[in-house]
mmCIF file of C-alpha atoms and ligand atoms in Angstrom:
data_model
loop_
_atom_site.group_PDB
_atom_site.id
_atom_site.type_symbol
_atom_site.label_atom_id
_atom_site.label_comp_id
_atom_site.label_asym_id
_atom_site.label_seq_id
_atom_site.Cartn_x
_atom_site.Cartn_y
_atom_site.Cartn_z
ATOM 1 C CA MET A 1 29.373 9.542 -8.974
ATOM 2 C CA ASN A 2 29.795 7.301 -12.032
ATOM 3 C CA SER A 3 28.616 7.790 -15.595
ATOM 4 C CA THR A 4 25.552 5.516 -15.360
ATOM 5 C CA GLU A 5 22.575 7.818 -15.952
ATOM 6 C CA ILE A 6 19.549 7.479 -13.677
ATOM 7 C CA LEU A 7 16.185 9.235 -13.919
ATOM 8 C CA ILE A 8 14.478 10.185 -10.646
ATOM 9 C CA THR A 9 10.787 10.850 -11.315
ATOM 10 C CA ALA A 10 10.034 13.000 -8.211
ATOM 11 C CA PRO A 11 11.765 13.770 -4.888
ATOM 12 C CA LEU A 12 12.619 10.776 -2.707
ATOM 13 C CA LEU A 13 13.868 10.768 0.910
ATOM 14 C CA PRO A 14 16.988 12.970 1.359
ATOM 15 C CA SER A 15 19.016 9.855 2.275
ATOM 16 C CA VAL A 16 17.943 8.202 -0.986
ATOM 17 C CA MET A 17 18.659 11.310 -3.057
ATOM 18 C CA ASP A 18 22.138 11.588 -1.495
ATOM 19 C CA ALA A 19 22.917 7.918 -2.110
ATOM 20 C CA LEU A 20 21.708 8.014 -5.738
ATOM 21 C CA GLU A 21 23.546 11.255 -6.442
ATOM 22 C CA SER A 22 26.801 9.869 -5.072
ATOM 23 C CA ALA A 23 26.512 6.573 -6.968
ATOM 24 C CA PHE A 24 25.147 7.708 -10.361
ATOM 25 C CA THR A 25 24.703 10.623 -12.729
ATOM 26 C CA THR A 26 21.138 11.618 -11.842
ATOM 27 C CA HIS A 27 18.453 13.540 -13.716
ATOM 28 C CA ARG A 28 15.509 15.141 -11.874
ATOM 29 C CA LEU A 29 12.410 14.753 -14.022
ATOM 30 C CA TRP A 30 10.237 17.019 -11.865
ATOM 31 C CA GLU A 31 12.596 19.954 -12.369
ATOM 32 C CA GLN A 32 12.332 19.851 -16.167
ATOM 33 C CA PRO A 33 10.119 22.634 -17.554
ATOM 34 C CA ASP A 34 9.566 20.683 -20.800
ATOM 35 C CA ARG A 35 9.519 16.970 -19.989
ATOM 36 C CA HIS A 36 9.073 15.851 -23.597
ATOM 37 C CA ALA A 37 12.026 17.891 -24.857
ATOM 38 C CA PHE A 38 14.097 16.684 -21.901
ATOM 39 C CA LEU A 39 13.246 13.013 -22.502
ATOM 40 C CA ASP A 40 13.877 13.440 -26.236
ATOM 41 C CA SER A 41 17.429 14.612 -25.566
ATOM 42 C CA VAL A 42 18.396 12.698 -22.395
ATOM 43 C CA GLY A 43 16.020 9.679 -22.593
ATOM 44 C CA PRO A 44 18.295 7.575 -24.852
ATOM 45 C CA HIS A 45 21.084 7.717 -22.216
ATOM 46 C CA ILE A 46 18.957 6.738 -19.196
ATOM 47 C CA ARG A 47 19.721 3.207 -17.926
ATOM 48 C CA GLY A 48 17.863 3.232 -14.596
ATOM 49 C CA ALA A 49 14.827 4.936 -13.030
ATOM 50 C CA ALA A 50 13.877 5.538 -9.402
ATOM 51 C CA THR A 51 10.194 6.132 -8.666
ATOM 52 C CA SER A 52 7.454 5.835 -6.043
ATOM 53 C CA THR A 53 3.712 5.327 -5.717
ATOM 54 C CA TYR A 54 2.766 8.998 -6.042
ATOM 55 C CA HIS A 55 5.164 9.894 -8.863
ATOM 56 C CA GLY A 56 2.739 9.062 -11.676
ATOM 57 C CA ARG A 57 2.348 5.818 -13.560
ATOM 58 C CA ILE A 58 5.300 4.238 -15.366
ATOM 59 C CA ASP A 59 3.400 2.830 -18.336
ATOM 60 C CA ASP A 60 4.425 1.557 -21.746
ATOM 61 C CA ALA A 61 4.306 5.045 -23.308
ATOM 62 C CA PHE A 62 6.690 6.306 -20.619
ATOM 63 C CA LEU A 63 9.011 3.321 -21.056
ATOM 64 C CA ALA A 64 9.065 3.905 -24.818
ATOM 65 C CA GLN A 65 10.841 7.230 -24.210
ATOM 66 C CA LEU A 66 13.707 5.442 -22.445
ATOM 67 C CA PRO A 67 15.082 2.940 -24.998
ATOM 68 C CA ALA A 68 18.246 2.144 -22.982
ATOM 69 C CA LEU A 69 16.363 1.580 -19.727
ATOM 70 C CA GLU A 70 17.378 -1.578 -17.850
ATOM 71 C CA ILE A 71 15.706 -1.202 -14.440
ATOM 72 C CA VAL A 72 12.880 0.661 -12.662
ATOM 73 C CA ALA A 73 13.341 0.717 -8.874
ATOM 74 C CA SER A 74 10.128 1.626 -7.070
ATOM 75 C CA PHE A 75 9.809 2.815 -3.454
ATOM 76 C CA GLY A 76 7.096 0.690 -1.786
ATOM 77 C CA VAL A 77 6.127 -2.985 -1.828
ATOM 78 C CA GLY A 78 2.994 -2.287 -3.876
ATOM 79 C CA TYR A 79 3.997 -1.551 -7.482
ATOM 80 C CA ASP A 80 0.642 -0.859 -9.124
ATOM 81 C CA ASN A 81 2.260 2.456 -10.185
ATOM 82 C CA VAL A 82 4.419 0.518 -12.676
ATOM 83 C CA ASP A 83 3.165 -1.521 -15.636
ATOM 84 C CA ALA A 84 5.389 -4.497 -14.816
ATOM 85 C CA ALA A 85 4.097 -6.567 -17.752
ATOM 86 C CA ALA A 86 4.998 -3.781 -20.203
ATOM 87 C CA ALA A 87 8.415 -3.458 -18.566
ATOM 88 C CA ALA A 88 8.985 -7.222 -18.831
ATOM 89 C CA ALA A 89 8.040 -7.124 -22.523
ATOM 90 C CA ARG A 90 10.731 -4.483 -23.041
ATOM 91 C CA GLY A 91 13.294 -6.454 -21.008
ATOM 92 C CA VAL A 92 13.242 -3.901 -18.173
ATOM 93 C CA VAL A 93 13.577 -5.239 -14.617
ATOM 94 C CA VAL A 94 11.213 -3.777 -11.980
ATOM 95 C CA THR A 95 12.077 -3.836 -8.280
ATOM 96 C CA ASN A 96 9.994 -3.026 -5.188
ATOM 97 C CA THR A 97 10.702 -2.990 -1.434
ATOM 98 C CA PRO A 98 9.163 -6.145 0.090
ATOM 99 C CA GLY A 99 9.873 -7.554 3.526
ATOM 100 C CA VAL A 100 11.333 -4.471 5.235
ATOM 101 C CA LEU A 101 7.929 -2.940 6.077
ATOM 102 C CA ASP A 102 5.737 -5.928 7.014
ATOM 103 C CA GLU A 103 5.868 -5.519 10.781
ATOM 104 C CA GLU A 104 5.442 -1.723 10.621
ATOM 105 C CA VAL A 105 2.358 -1.930 8.411
ATOM 106 C CA ALA A 106 0.944 -4.737 10.570
ATOM 107 C CA ASP A 107 1.396 -2.611 13.721
ATOM 108 C CA LEU A 108 -0.460 0.264 12.064
ATOM 109 C CA THR A 109 -3.215 -2.078 10.899
ATOM 110 C CA ILE A 110 -3.834 -3.289 14.443
ATOM 111 C CA GLY A 111 -3.790 0.318 15.671
ATOM 112 C CA LEU A 112 -6.329 1.298 13.020
ATOM 113 C CA LEU A 113 -8.512 -1.699 13.868
ATOM 114 C CA LEU A 114 -8.603 -0.862 17.581
ATOM 115 C CA ALA A 115 -9.054 2.861 16.893
ATOM 116 C CA THR A 116 -12.026 2.103 14.652
ATOM 117 C CA VAL A 117 -13.763 -0.462 16.866
ATOM 118 C CA ARG A 118 -13.259 1.428 20.145
ATOM 119 C CA GLN A 119 -13.649 4.888 18.546
ATOM 120 C CA ILE A 120 -10.359 6.112 20.006
ATOM 121 C CA PRO A 121 -9.969 9.283 17.846
ATOM 122 C CA GLN A 122 -13.599 10.245 18.486
ATOM 123 C CA ALA A 123 -13.092 9.787 22.258
ATOM 124 C CA GLU A 124 -9.963 11.925 22.186
ATOM 125 C CA ARG A 125 -11.762 14.696 20.292
ATOM 126 C CA PHE A 126 -14.573 14.457 22.875
ATOM 127 C CA LEU A 127 -12.107 15.070 25.717
ATOM 128 C CA ARG A 128 -10.254 17.898 23.934
ATOM 129 C CA GLU A 129 -13.556 19.647 23.165
ATOM 130 C CA GLY A 130 -14.378 19.701 26.895
ATOM 131 C CA GLN A 131 -17.380 17.441 26.462
ATOM 132 C CA TRP A 132 -16.309 15.055 29.237
ATOM 133 C CA LEU A 133 -17.203 17.815 31.719
ATOM 134 C CA LYS A 134 -20.808 17.426 30.570
ATOM 135 C CA GLY A 135 -21.005 13.635 30.625
ATOM 136 C CA ALA A 136 -19.320 10.341 29.736
ATOM 137 C CA PHE A 137 -18.282 9.350 26.202
ATOM 138 C CA PRO A 138 -20.903 6.998 24.659
ATOM 139 C CA LEU A 139 -20.177 3.275 24.911
ATOM 140 C CA SER A 140 -18.389 1.861 21.867
ATOM 141 C CA PRO A 141 -18.648 -1.395 19.913
ATOM 142 C CA THR A 142 -16.215 -4.161 20.918
ATOM 143 C CA LEU A 143 -13.537 -6.345 19.378
ATOM 144 C CA ARG A 144 -14.564 -9.174 21.715
ATOM 145 C CA GLY A 145 -16.205 -12.047 19.862
ATOM 146 C CA ARG A 146 -15.470 -10.579 16.435
ATOM 147 C CA ARG A 147 -14.356 -12.846 13.609
ATOM 148 C CA ILE A 148 -11.655 -11.260 11.470
ATOM 149 C CA GLY A 149 -11.395 -11.962 7.733
ATOM 150 C CA ILE A 150 -8.062 -11.083 6.104
ATOM 151 C CA VAL A 151 -8.288 -10.380 2.375
ATOM 152 C CA GLY A 152 -4.776 -11.208 1.144
ATOM 153 C CA LEU A 153 -2.743 -13.372 3.525
ATOM 154 C CA GLY A 154 0.655 -12.380 2.117
ATOM 155 C CA ASN A 155 3.699 -11.057 3.962
ATOM 156 C CA ILE A 156 1.802 -8.222 5.641
ATOM 157 C CA GLY A 157 -1.441 -10.198 6.048
ATOM 158 C CA LYS A 158 0.476 -12.897 7.917
ATOM 159 C CA ALA A 159 2.126 -10.301 10.185
ATOM 160 C CA VAL A 160 -1.369 -8.951 10.963
ATOM 161 C CA ALA A 161 -2.672 -12.482 11.619
ATOM 162 C CA ARG A 162 0.243 -13.205 14.012
ATOM 163 C CA ARG A 163 -0.674 -10.138 16.027
ATOM 164 C CA LEU A 164 -4.384 -11.004 16.050
ATOM 165 C CA GLU A 165 -3.612 -14.396 17.606
ATOM 166 C CA GLY A 166 -2.673 -12.457 20.745
ATOM 167 C CA PHE A 167 -6.073 -10.750 20.756
ATOM 168 C CA ASP A 168 -8.036 -13.988 21.154
ATOM 169 C CA VAL A 169 -10.183 -13.462 18.052
ATOM 170 C CA ALA A 170 -10.974 -15.916 15.234
ATOM 171 C CA VAL A 171 -9.006 -15.315 12.013
ATOM 172 C CA ALA A 172 -9.786 -16.580 8.487
ATOM 173 C CA TYR A 173 -8.565 -15.488 5.051
ATOM 174 C CA HIS A 174 -9.302 -15.254 1.354
ATOM 175 C CA GLY A 175 -6.841 -15.295 -1.528
ATOM 176 C CA ARG A 176 -6.833 -16.809 -4.986
ATOM 177 C CA SER A 177 -5.355 -19.991 -3.582
ATOM 178 C CA LYS A 178 -5.345 -21.914 -0.304
ATOM 179 C CA GLN A 179 -2.001 -21.907 1.511
ATOM 180 C CA GLU A 180 -1.350 -25.455 2.673
ATOM 181 C CA ASP A 181 1.113 -24.410 5.399
ATOM 182 C CA VAL A 182 -1.400 -22.034 7.032
ATOM 183 C CA LEU A 183 -3.783 -23.133 9.787
ATOM 184 C CA PHE A 184 -6.320 -20.293 9.477
ATOM 185 C CA ASP A 185 -9.629 -21.145 7.762
ATOM 186 C CA TYR A 186 -9.514 -20.504 4.015
ATOM 187 C CA HIS A 187 -12.484 -19.201 2.018
ATOM 188 C CA PRO A 188 -12.233 -19.605 -1.773
ATOM 189 C CA THR A 189 -14.668 -16.723 -2.318
ATOM 190 C CA LEU A 190 -14.555 -13.240 -0.844
ATOM 191 C CA VAL A 191 -18.299 -13.235 -0.187
ATOM 192 C CA GLY A 192 -17.880 -16.535 1.660
ATOM 193 C CA LEU A 193 -15.138 -15.047 3.863
ATOM 194 C CA THR A 194 -17.225 -11.926 4.434
ATOM 195 C CA GLU A 195 -20.323 -13.863 5.487
ATOM 196 C CA ALA A 196 -18.149 -15.649 8.070
ATOM 197 C CA SER A 197 -16.557 -12.389 9.350
ATOM 198 C CA ASP A 198 -17.451 -9.327 11.424
ATOM 199 C CA VAL A 199 -14.362 -7.399 10.316
ATOM 200 C CA LEU A 200 -12.663 -7.441 6.910
ATOM 201 C CA ILE A 201 -9.018 -6.358 6.673
ATOM 202 C CA ALA A 202 -7.934 -5.683 3.080
ATOM 203 C CA ILE A 203 -4.189 -6.095 2.425
ATOM 204 C CA VAL A 204 -3.967 -7.259 -1.205
ATOM 205 C CA PRO A 205 -2.022 -5.572 -4.049
ATOM 206 C CA GLY A 206 -3.763 -2.852 -6.046
ATOM 207 C CA GLY A 207 -4.143 -2.822 -9.835
ATOM 208 C CA ALA A 208 -6.505 -4.333 -12.368
ATOM 209 C CA GLY A 209 -6.714 -7.757 -10.670
ATOM 210 C CA THR A 210 -8.227 -6.363 -7.462
ATOM 211 C CA ARG A 211 -10.078 -3.259 -8.698
ATOM 212 C CA ASN A 212 -13.329 -2.835 -6.718
ATOM 213 C CA LEU A 213 -12.865 -6.314 -5.216
ATOM 214 C CA ILE A 214 -14.781 -5.048 -2.180
ATOM 215 C CA ASP A 215 -18.025 -3.887 -3.791
ATOM 216 C CA ALA A 216 -21.650 -3.343 -2.771
ATOM 217 C CA GLU A 217 -22.298 -7.109 -2.631
ATOM 218 C CA VAL A 218 -19.369 -7.711 -0.276
ATOM 219 C CA LEU A 219 -20.342 -4.751 1.924
ATOM 220 C CA ALA A 220 -23.917 -6.076 2.150
ATOM 221 C CA ALA A 221 -22.514 -9.465 3.201
ATOM 222 C CA LEU A 222 -20.424 -7.763 5.927
ATOM 223 C CA GLY A 223 -23.659 -6.559 7.516
ATOM 224 C CA PRO A 224 -24.837 -3.808 9.888
ATOM 225 C CA GLN A 225 -22.327 -4.665 12.649
ATOM 226 C CA GLY A 226 -19.509 -5.140 10.124
ATOM 227 C CA ILE A 227 -16.295 -3.113 9.978
ATOM 228 C CA LEU A 228 -13.961 -2.653 7.001
ATOM 229 C CA ILE A 229 -10.259 -1.908 7.489
ATOM 230 C CA ASN A 230 -8.457 -0.999 4.248
ATOM 231 C CA VAL A 231 -4.671 -0.739 4.339
ATOM 232 C CA ALA A 232 -4.211 -2.138 0.809
ATOM 233 C CA ARG A 233 -4.982 0.357 -1.966
ATOM 234 C CA GLY A 234 -7.992 2.631 -2.468
ATOM 235 C CA SER A 235 -8.649 0.907 -5.800
ATOM 236 C CA VAL A 236 -9.444 -2.354 -3.992
ATOM 237 C CA VAL A 237 -12.685 -0.888 -2.590
ATOM 238 C CA ASP A 238 -15.559 0.586 -4.603
ATOM 239 C CA GLU A 239 -15.392 3.923 -2.766
ATOM 240 C CA ALA A 240 -18.860 5.086 -3.882
ATOM 241 C CA ALA A 241 -20.374 1.792 -2.673
ATOM 242 C CA LEU A 242 -18.491 2.148 0.631
ATOM 243 C CA ILE A 243 -19.808 5.674 1.173
ATOM 244 C CA ALA A 244 -23.360 4.488 0.433
ATOM 245 C CA ALA A 245 -22.951 1.502 2.789
ATOM 246 C CA LEU A 246 -21.699 3.732 5.619
ATOM 247 C CA GLN A 247 -24.424 6.351 5.066
ATOM 248 C CA SER A 248 -27.210 3.767 5.004
ATOM 249 C CA GLY A 249 -25.961 1.642 7.916
ATOM 250 C CA THR A 250 -25.314 -1.342 5.631
ATOM 251 C CA ILE A 251 -22.027 -1.627 7.583
ATOM 252 C CA LEU A 252 -21.142 -0.151 10.974
ATOM 253 C CA SER A 253 -17.872 1.638 10.312
ATOM 254 C CA ALA A 254 -14.527 1.646 8.564
ATOM 255 C CA GLY A 255 -10.874 2.410 9.166
ATOM 256 C CA LEU A 256 -9.064 3.584 6.039
ATOM 257 C CA ASP A 257 -5.400 4.290 5.317
ATOM 258 C CA VAL A 258 -5.781 4.392 1.529
ATOM 259 C CA TYR A 259 -8.130 6.064 -0.977
ATOM 260 C CA ALA A 260 -9.023 5.948 -4.656
ATOM 261 C CA ASP A 261 -7.507 9.349 -5.534
ATOM 262 C CA GLU A 262 -4.834 10.145 -2.930
ATOM 263 C CA PRO A 263 -4.258 12.598 -1.392
ATOM 264 C CA ARG A 264 -7.822 13.708 -2.184
ATOM 265 C CA VAL A 265 -10.374 12.160 0.207
ATOM 266 C CA PRO A 266 -14.062 12.483 -0.736
ATOM 267 C CA GLN A 267 -15.985 15.014 1.367
ATOM 268 C CA ALA A 268 -18.627 12.332 1.988
ATOM 269 C CA LEU A 269 -16.014 10.282 3.892
ATOM 270 C CA LEU A 270 -14.809 13.332 5.828
ATOM 271 C CA ASP A 271 -18.421 14.073 6.814
ATOM 272 C CA LEU A 272 -19.084 10.616 8.305
ATOM 273 C CA PRO A 273 -18.430 10.403 12.067
ATOM 274 C CA ASN A 274 -18.191 6.596 12.214
ATOM 275 C CA LEU A 275 -14.851 6.424 10.420
ATOM 276 C CA VAL A 276 -11.171 6.570 11.239
ATOM 277 C CA LEU A 277 -9.237 8.116 8.348
ATOM 278 C CA LEU A 278 -5.432 8.023 8.097
ATOM 279 C CA PRO A 279 -3.259 9.628 5.378
ATOM 280 C CA HIS A 280 -1.553 6.470 3.984
ATOM 281 C CA ILE A 281 0.898 6.052 6.864
ATOM 282 C CA GLY A 282 1.115 2.238 7.023
ATOM 283 C CA SER A 283 4.888 2.150 6.548
ATOM 284 C CA GLY A 284 5.421 5.742 7.617
ATOM 285 C CA SER A 285 7.992 5.591 10.403
ATOM 286 C CA VAL A 286 11.452 7.140 10.051
ATOM 287 C CA GLN A 287 13.144 3.751 10.435
ATOM 288 C CA THR A 288 10.974 1.777 8.019
ATOM 289 C CA ARG A 289 10.971 4.413 5.290
ATOM 290 C CA ALA A 290 14.787 4.562 5.605
ATOM 291 C CA ALA A 291 14.967 0.773 5.179
ATOM 292 C CA MET A 292 12.703 0.974 2.118
ATOM 293 C CA GLY A 293 14.880 3.735 0.651
ATOM 294 C CA GLN A 294 18.064 1.745 1.256
ATOM 295 C CA LEU A 295 16.543 -1.266 -0.517
ATOM 296 C CA LEU A 296 15.651 0.897 -3.535
ATOM 297 C CA VAL A 297 19.258 2.144 -3.690
ATOM 298 C CA ASP A 298 20.651 -1.389 -3.188
ATOM 299 C CA ASN A 299 18.557 -2.652 -6.096
ATOM 300 C CA LEU A 300 20.017 -0.068 -8.482
ATOM 301 C CA VAL A 301 23.597 -0.393 -7.232
ATOM 302 C CA GLN A 302 23.576 -4.197 -7.325
ATOM 303 C CA TRP A 303 21.960 -4.268 -10.766
ATOM 304 C CA PHE A 304 24.662 -2.119 -12.314
ATOM 305 C CA ALA A 305 27.466 -3.902 -10.403
ATOM 306 C CA GLU A 306 26.351 -7.529 -10.779
ATOM 307 C CA GLY A 307 23.541 -7.698 -13.362
ATOM 308 C CA ARG A 308 20.916 -8.869 -10.867
ATOM 309 C CA PRO A 309 18.743 -6.829 -8.485
ATOM 310 C CA VAL A 310 18.001 -7.607 -4.824
ATOM 311 C CA THR A 311 14.200 -7.751 -5.041
ATOM 312 C CA SER A 312 12.702 -8.055 -8.518
ATOM 313 C CA VAL A 313 8.910 -8.237 -8.824
ATOM 314 C CA PRO A 314 7.747 -11.681 -10.055
ATOM 315 C CA GLU A 315 6.834 -10.388 -13.537
ATOM 316 C CA THR A 316 10.484 -9.558 -14.341
ATOM 317 C CA ALA A 317 12.337 -12.239 -12.336
ATOM 318 C CA HIS A 318 12.944 -14.303 -15.503
ATOM 319 C CA LEU A 319 14.979 -11.484 -17.068
ATOM 320 C CA PHE A 320 18.189 -12.202 -15.162
ATOM 321 C CA ALA A 321 20.064 -15.292 -14.049
ATOM 322 C CA GLY A 322 19.908 -16.474 -10.418
HETATM 323 P P1 NAP B 1 2.203 -10.062 -0.829
HETATM 324 O O1 NAP B 1 3.116 -10.710 0.149
HETATM 325 O O2 NAP B 1 2.470 -10.217 -2.272
HETATM 326 O O3 NAP B 1 0.729 -10.607 -0.511
HETATM 327 C C1 NAP B 1 -0.371 -10.291 -1.301
HETATM 328 C C2 NAP B 1 -1.501 -11.275 -0.969
HETATM 329 O O4 NAP B 1 -2.655 -10.876 -1.706
HETATM 330 C C3 NAP B 1 -1.182 -12.711 -1.339
HETATM 331 O O5 NAP B 1 -1.441 -13.544 -0.227
HETATM 332 C C4 NAP B 1 -2.140 -13.042 -2.499
HETATM 333 O O6 NAP B 1 -2.606 -14.369 -2.362
HETATM 334 C C5 NAP B 1 -3.268 -12.040 -2.279
HETATM 335 N N1 NAP B 1 -3.896 -11.647 -3.544
HETATM 336 C C6 NAP B 1 -3.294 -11.167 -4.656
HETATM 337 N N2 NAP B 1 -4.212 -10.931 -5.611
HETATM 338 C C7 NAP B 1 -5.411 -11.279 -5.099
HETATM 339 C C8 NAP B 1 -6.742 -11.269 -5.606
HETATM 340 N N3 NAP B 1 -7.015 -10.867 -6.857
HETATM 341 N N4 NAP B 1 -7.738 -11.689 -4.792
HETATM 342 C C9 NAP B 1 -7.466 -12.102 -3.539
HETATM 343 N N5 NAP B 1 -6.227 -12.132 -2.996
HETATM 344 C C10 NAP B 1 -5.211 -11.736 -3.774
HETATM 345 O O7 NAP B 1 2.107 -8.509 -0.567
HETATM 346 P P2 NAP B 1 2.361 -7.689 0.786
HETATM 347 O O8 NAP B 1 3.781 -7.381 0.915
HETATM 348 O O9 NAP B 1 1.670 -8.385 1.916
HETATM 349 O O10 NAP B 1 1.601 -6.301 0.413
HETATM 350 C C11 NAP B 1 0.258 -6.300 0.046
HETATM 351 C C12 NAP B 1 -0.166 -4.930 -0.400
HETATM 352 O O11 NAP B 1 -0.335 -4.076 0.712
HETATM 353 C C13 NAP B 1 0.793 -4.158 -1.299
HETATM 354 O O12 NAP B 1 0.751 -4.599 -2.639
HETATM 355 C C14 NAP B 1 0.309 -2.737 -1.141
HETATM 356 O O13 NAP B 1 -0.693 -2.439 -2.086
HETATM 357 C C15 NAP B 1 -0.301 -2.726 0.271
HETATM 358 N N6 NAP B 1 0.511 -1.923 1.209
HETATM 359 C C16 NAP B 1 -0.017 -0.836 1.802
HETATM 360 C C17 NAP B 1 0.741 -0.105 2.702
HETATM 361 C C18 NAP B 1 0.201 1.110 3.394
HETATM 362 O O14 NAP B 1 0.982 1.976 3.744
HETATM 363 N N7 NAP B 1 -1.099 1.201 3.644
HETATM 364 C C19 NAP B 1 2.050 -0.481 2.978
HETATM 365 C C20 NAP B 1 2.558 -1.597 2.355
HETATM 366 C C21 NAP B 1 1.779 -2.326 1.480
HETATM 367 P P3 NAP B 1 -2.969 -15.268 -3.663
HETATM 368 O O15 NAP B 1 -1.783 -15.175 -4.567
HETATM 369 O O16 NAP B 1 -3.234 -16.637 -3.128
HETATM 370 O O17 NAP B 1 -4.194 -14.646 -4.238
HETATM 371 C C1 8YV B 2 4.625 3.370 0.719
HETATM 372 C C2 8YV B 2 2.975 1.472 0.393
HETATM 373 O O1 8YV B 2 4.837 4.278 1.718
HETATM 374 O O2 8YV B 2 4.754 -0.052 0.264
HETATM 375 C C3 8YV B 2 3.644 0.277 -0.171
HETATM 376 O O3 8YV B 2 3.046 -0.369 -1.039
HETATM 377 O O4 8YV B 2 1.844 1.712 0.140
HETATM 378 C C4 8YV B 2 3.711 2.340 1.342
HETATM 379 O O5 8YV B 2 4.541 1.600 2.153
HETATM 380 C C5 8YV B 2 4.203 4.089 -0.475
HETATM 381 O O6 8YV B 2 4.050 3.255 -1.558
HETATM 382 C C6 8YV B 2 5.250 5.129 -0.840
HETATM 383 O O7 8YV B 2 4.695 6.335 -0.973
#
């Protein structure tokens, strides 16, 4: 342990807690009965913070209570839980965990796609309930001939696209800009991509820039045989519009790993049979979560040893040399 004081906003993996506690003087925010009094007394000494998606938002008001803060290290590649622009304005570096989870999340995305199209969970429930003894499981839709539209062809989107090439299906994408080194068809508008697709896979960042990107208009363009797979963030989809589209048959079905108000999932989604619902497990293997945790620790350790983190988010990359 050294004298550098770190705030941990809520419990992290045991391996991460052990590593942080052996490298720094740590403070556990969630154990404080009076957070304001605690931050008033200890806040001025805190130089680093470790956080994660579900730990509550690190916004400007929160940052204001930590005047000596130099770095916020967040667990997860998506960092919509941190106001990175506010951090940058205060000279605070923000780090995330890119790269170490791409293949894991892409595997899960393909699993969710197949489970949704071929109704794998529904078929398993059918067998377990003894219904096979009374007759065959109904025939499912197919992946054959489907055109897949990827919304956000970033690190994870590309890993999904690589896998889809082995499935002999057409792949196209939408993002804010065309990627010249990519051979998949590019659509400058999301509605354009959707009209040319039978399945949409959302894997963009969350936050204000993508809030309700997939709305009633996009769902109508997907059409009655269309399927939505969302492994991005719940905020990317207008959840009320999605529920209405599923209830009315505007689209065929959906596979969801993420929701607007996790871990709460609307009853209307739970009540719909034509859905596959997962509890935000895209990166959730022992190995990948350990790699994400190690990267969070490495960011803090390297920052305090060398004055530069391993993986800064773009908004704060100008704050340090090299
Ligand atoms: P990334 O490499 O930064 O890629 C993000 C992609 O989204 C880029 O290609 C970007 O292209 C596109 N994009 C950004 N804003 C957009 C907008 N407003 N409209 C359309 N496209 C936009 O990120 P990543 O590592 O692949 O991760 C993507 C996201 O997946 C994360 O931020 C996180 O929210 C989510 N995620 C979920 C899980 C899970 O467990 N379900 C796990 C990991 C990540 P342009 O710049 O050209 O627009
Ligand atoms: C994390 C994720 O598990 O990396 C992300 O953006 O959504 C997941 O991999 C999650 O953020 C941590 O709870």
